[in-house]
Tab-separated table of C-alpha atoms in Angstrom:
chain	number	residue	atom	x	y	z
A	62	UNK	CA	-69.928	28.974	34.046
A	63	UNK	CA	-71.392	25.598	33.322
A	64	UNK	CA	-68.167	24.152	32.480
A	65	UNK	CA	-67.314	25.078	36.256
A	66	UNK	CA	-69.913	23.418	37.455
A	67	UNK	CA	-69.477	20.290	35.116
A	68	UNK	CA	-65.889	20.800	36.614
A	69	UNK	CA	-67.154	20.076	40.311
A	70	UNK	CA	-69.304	17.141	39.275
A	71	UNK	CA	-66.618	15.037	37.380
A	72	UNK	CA	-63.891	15.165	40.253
A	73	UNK	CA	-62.110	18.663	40.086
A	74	UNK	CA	-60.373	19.845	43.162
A	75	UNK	CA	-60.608	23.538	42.424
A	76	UNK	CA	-61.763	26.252	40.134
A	77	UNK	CA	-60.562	28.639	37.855
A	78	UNK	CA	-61.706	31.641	36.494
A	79	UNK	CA	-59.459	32.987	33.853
A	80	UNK	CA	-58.964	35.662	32.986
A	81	UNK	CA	-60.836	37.723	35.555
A	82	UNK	CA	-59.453	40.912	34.304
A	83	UNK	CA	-57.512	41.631	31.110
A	84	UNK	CA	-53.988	40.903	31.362
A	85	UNK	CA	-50.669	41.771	29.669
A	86	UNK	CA	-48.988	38.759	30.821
A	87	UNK	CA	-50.787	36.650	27.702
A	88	UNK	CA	-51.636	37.735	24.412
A	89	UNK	CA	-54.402	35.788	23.679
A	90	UNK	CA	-56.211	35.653	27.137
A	91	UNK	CA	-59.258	37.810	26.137
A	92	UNK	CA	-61.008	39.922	27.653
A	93	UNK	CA	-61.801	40.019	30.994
A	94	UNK	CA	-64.729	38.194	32.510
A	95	UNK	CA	-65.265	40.830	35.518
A	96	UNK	CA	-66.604	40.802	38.997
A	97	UNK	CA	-70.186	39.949	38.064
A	98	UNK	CA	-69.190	36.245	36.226
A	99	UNK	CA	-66.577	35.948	39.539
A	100	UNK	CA	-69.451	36.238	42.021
A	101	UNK	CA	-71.569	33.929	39.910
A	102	UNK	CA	-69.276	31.243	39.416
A	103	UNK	CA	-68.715	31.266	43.498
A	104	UNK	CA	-72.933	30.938	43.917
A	105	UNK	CA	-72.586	28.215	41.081
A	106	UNK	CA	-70.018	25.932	42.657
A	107	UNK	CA	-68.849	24.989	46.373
A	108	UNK	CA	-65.390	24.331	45.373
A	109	UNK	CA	-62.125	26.366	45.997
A	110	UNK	CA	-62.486	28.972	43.622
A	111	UNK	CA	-59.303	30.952	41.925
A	112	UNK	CA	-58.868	34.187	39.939
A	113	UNK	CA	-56.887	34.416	37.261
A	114	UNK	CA	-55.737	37.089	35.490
A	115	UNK	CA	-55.652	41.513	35.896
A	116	UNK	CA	-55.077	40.912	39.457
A	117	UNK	CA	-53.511	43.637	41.182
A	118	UNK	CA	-53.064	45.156	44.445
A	119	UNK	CA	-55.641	47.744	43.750
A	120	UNK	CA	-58.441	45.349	42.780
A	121	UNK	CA	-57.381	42.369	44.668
A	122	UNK	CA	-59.987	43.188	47.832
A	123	UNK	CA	-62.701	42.948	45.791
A	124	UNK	CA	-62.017	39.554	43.770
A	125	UNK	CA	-61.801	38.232	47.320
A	126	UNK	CA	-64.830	39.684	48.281
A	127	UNK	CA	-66.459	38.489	44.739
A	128	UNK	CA	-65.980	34.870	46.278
A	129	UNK	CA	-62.643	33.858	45.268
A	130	UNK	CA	-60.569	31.940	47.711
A	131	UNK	CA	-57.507	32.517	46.209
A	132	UNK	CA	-55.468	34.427	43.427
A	133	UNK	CA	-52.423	33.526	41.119
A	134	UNK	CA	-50.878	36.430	39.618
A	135	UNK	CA	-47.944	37.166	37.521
A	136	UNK	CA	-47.062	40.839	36.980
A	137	UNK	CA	-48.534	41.915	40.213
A	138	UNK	CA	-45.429	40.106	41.879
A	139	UNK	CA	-42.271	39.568	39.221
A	140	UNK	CA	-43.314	42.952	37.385
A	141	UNK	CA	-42.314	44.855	40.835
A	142	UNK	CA	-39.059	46.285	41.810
A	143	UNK	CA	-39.303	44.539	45.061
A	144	UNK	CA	-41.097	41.256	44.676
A	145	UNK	CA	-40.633	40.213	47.969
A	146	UNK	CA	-42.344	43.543	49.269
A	147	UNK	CA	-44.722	42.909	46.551
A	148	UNK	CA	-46.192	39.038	47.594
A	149	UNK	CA	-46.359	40.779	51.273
A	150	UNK	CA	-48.315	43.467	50.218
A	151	UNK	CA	-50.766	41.737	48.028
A	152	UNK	CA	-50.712	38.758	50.874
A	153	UNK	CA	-51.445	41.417	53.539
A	154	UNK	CA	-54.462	42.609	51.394
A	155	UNK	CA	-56.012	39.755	50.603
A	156	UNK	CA	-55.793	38.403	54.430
A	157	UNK	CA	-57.720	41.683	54.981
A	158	UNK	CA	-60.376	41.499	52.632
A	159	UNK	CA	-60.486	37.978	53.872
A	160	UNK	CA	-61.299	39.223	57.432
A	161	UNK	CA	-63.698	41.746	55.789
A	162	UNK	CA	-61.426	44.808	56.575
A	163	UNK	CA	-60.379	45.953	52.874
C-alpha cells in the first residue's frame, strides 16, 4: 500500500492494484491481494483506483464496491464465446454496482 500512496505524491495519474484476485492469465502474478487490501488502498489514496487481476462477472460488484473506479480484465472478456456480449455484461454490472444496485 505505501508504494500507492508514494505513487500519488510523486505525480501518478492513477492506481493499480494487481493482482486483486489470482489469475490464470499470468504465471507469475501471485496470489491475490483480496477485497480487504482493495478497500484499504481506496481509504489510502484519492486517486483513480484500478483492479487488476481475477476479475470476473461474478465478483466484479464487489471490487467496485471495495472502492475501485475501474477494472481491466483479460479472460473475463477474450476467454468468452461472445466477447462482445461479454464487455456488455461485465459493463452493465459494474454501472450497477456503481449506482449501488448490484
Amino acid at each position: 500500500m505505501t508504494a500507492a500512496v508514494r505513487a500519488g505524491i510523486e505525480g501518478a495519474d492513477y492506481v493499480a492494484l494487481s493482482p486483486t484476485f489470482s489469475t490464470a492469465s499470468k504465471d507469475d502474478a501471485g496470489e491475490g491481494h483480496g477485497l480487504a487490501m482493495l478497500s484499504a488502498v481506496r481509504a489510502a489514496v484519492s486517486l483513480p483506483l484500478v483492479a487488476i487481476g481475477g476479475i470476473t462477472p461474478d465478483n466484479v460488484g464487489d471490487v467496485i464496491a471495495a472502492g475501485a473506479d475501474g477494472v481491466a480484465v483479460i479472460s473475463a472478456v477474450v476467454g468468452q464465446d461472445d466477447v462482445t456480449a461479454a464487455a456488455r455484461d461485465l459493463r452493465s454490472r459494474i454501472a450497477a454496482a456503481k449506482a449501488g444496485k448490484r
